[in-house]
Amino acid sequence: MEYYEMTIAGLKRRLPLFPVNEKLSIAAFIMFGDTEVTVASASELLEKCPDFDVLLTAEAKGIPLCYEMARQSGKPYVVARKGKKIYMTDPVEFKLNSITTKNTQVMYLGQEDIAMLRDKRVLIVDDVVSTGESLAALEKIVEASEGKIVCQAAVLAEGDAAKRKDLVYLEELPLFFK
């Protein structure tokens, strides 16, 4: 297996390379289980982001980062879910496409979570931003919830995402073309 070595929040990591198709591979950054990089990344991102009232992320890979940023900041967080849950009151549906998922995904937020975003300054967070589809869906959620996005943040900006002016991130992650 091939790897891409990089430093994330001062910590060296080896990311395995996986093919997306016959012409493109990506380095897989998985925060699950890597408490050290999660805590360090959350701290560095909080230093770079403006003040906010609530954090928002998409299920599932952004959850550890979002939780840790909430813990360190003392602010609440909301998770847009990939499926309707029985405890959601009148859930709202949002569609997205992602480079790491073949099919269109749907995210849901119940009215209780929408109320947490209403009239609040929202910090959207994710582990990696590549195509920006997940962020776009989260932006729609904030807009529909009548919240105000103050910043969008990620640990890594992959490919062209590093050129975005509306994204705070720690490191650039290249795409690997054959």
PDB file of N, CA, C and O in Angstrom, residues 1 50 58 64 82 99 127-128 133 135 159 172:
ATOM      1  N   MET A   1       0.844  -1.184   0.000  1.00  0.00           N
ATOM      2  CA  MET A   1       0.000   0.000   0.000  1.00  0.00           C
ATOM      3  C   MET A   1       0.884   1.241   0.000  1.00  0.00           C
ATOM      4  O   MET A   1       1.908   1.288   0.677  1.00  0.00           O
ATOM      5  N   PRO A  50     -13.614  32.748  14.029  1.00  0.00           N
ATOM      6  CA  PRO A  50     -14.244  33.829  14.786  1.00  0.00           C
ATOM      7  C   PRO A  50     -15.194  33.265  15.843  1.00  0.00           C
ATOM      8  O   PRO A  50     -15.482  32.069  15.863  1.00  0.00           O
ATOM      9  N   ALA A  58     -21.737  17.331   9.633  1.00  0.00           N
ATOM     10  CA  ALA A  58     -22.507  16.248   9.019  1.00  0.00           C
ATOM     11  C   ALA A  58     -22.048  14.918   9.608  1.00  0.00           C
ATOM     12  O   ALA A  58     -20.866  14.729   9.895  1.00  0.00           O
ATOM     13  N   PRO A  64     -16.193  13.572  15.520  1.00  0.00           N
ATOM     14  CA  PRO A  64     -15.165  13.689  16.569  1.00  0.00           C
ATOM     15  C   PRO A  64     -14.590  15.107  16.663  1.00  0.00           C
ATOM     16  O   PRO A  64     -14.412  15.635  17.764  1.00  0.00           O
ATOM     17  N   LYS A  82     -27.661  11.249   8.682  1.00  0.00           N
ATOM     18  CA  LYS A  82     -27.804  10.605   7.373  1.00  0.00           C
ATOM     19  C   LYS A  82     -29.120   9.854   7.228  1.00  0.00           C
ATOM     20  O   LYS A  82     -29.439   9.380   6.141  1.00  0.00           O
ATOM     21  N   ILE A  99     -17.260  13.220  -2.969  1.00  0.00           N
ATOM     22  CA  ILE A  99     -16.238  12.481  -3.711  1.00  0.00           C
ATOM     23  C   ILE A  99     -16.012  11.092  -3.117  1.00  0.00           C
ATOM     24  O   ILE A  99     -15.617  10.159  -3.803  1.00  0.00           O
ATOM     25  N   ASP A 127     -14.081  17.272   8.684  1.00  0.00           N
ATOM     26  CA  ASP A 127     -12.709  16.784   8.745  1.00  0.00           C
ATOM     27  C   ASP A 127     -11.933  17.183   7.500  1.00  0.00           C
ATOM     28  O   ASP A 127     -10.838  17.730   7.569  1.00  0.00           O
ATOM     29  N   VAL A 128     -12.500  16.900   6.323  1.00  0.00           N
ATOM     30  CA  VAL A 128     -11.860  17.204   5.037  1.00  0.00           C
ATOM     31  C   VAL A 128     -12.889  17.860   4.129  1.00  0.00           C
ATOM     32  O   VAL A 128     -14.022  17.397   4.054  1.00  0.00           O
ATOM     33  N   GLU A 133     -19.412  19.758  -1.477  1.00  0.00           N
ATOM     34  CA  GLU A 133     -20.822  19.372  -1.478  1.00  0.00           C
ATOM     35  C   GLU A 133     -21.393  19.258  -0.058  1.00  0.00           C
ATOM     36  O   GLU A 133     -22.517  19.685   0.191  1.00  0.00           O
ATOM     37  N   LEU A 135     -20.349  20.831   2.616  1.00  0.00           N
ATOM     38  CA  LEU A 135     -20.487  22.195   3.140  1.00  0.00           C
ATOM     39  C   LEU A 135     -21.702  22.887   2.541  1.00  0.00           C
ATOM     40  O   LEU A 135     -22.419  23.605   3.250  1.00  0.00           O
ATOM     41  N   GLY A 159      -7.361  19.199  -2.691  1.00  0.00           N
ATOM     42  CA  GLY A 159      -7.436  19.670  -4.067  1.00  0.00           C
ATOM     43  C   GLY A 159      -7.774  21.146  -4.150  1.00  0.00           C
ATOM     44  O   GLY A 159      -7.212  21.972  -3.435  1.00  0.00           O
ATOM     45  N   GLU A 172      -3.200  21.652   3.517  1.00  0.00           N
ATOM     46  CA  GLU A 172      -3.654  21.260   2.189  1.00  0.00           C
ATOM     47  C   GLU A 172      -3.380  19.768   1.985  1.00  0.00           C
ATOM     48  O   GLU A 172      -2.335  19.274   2.395  1.00  0.00           O
TER      49      GLU A 172
END
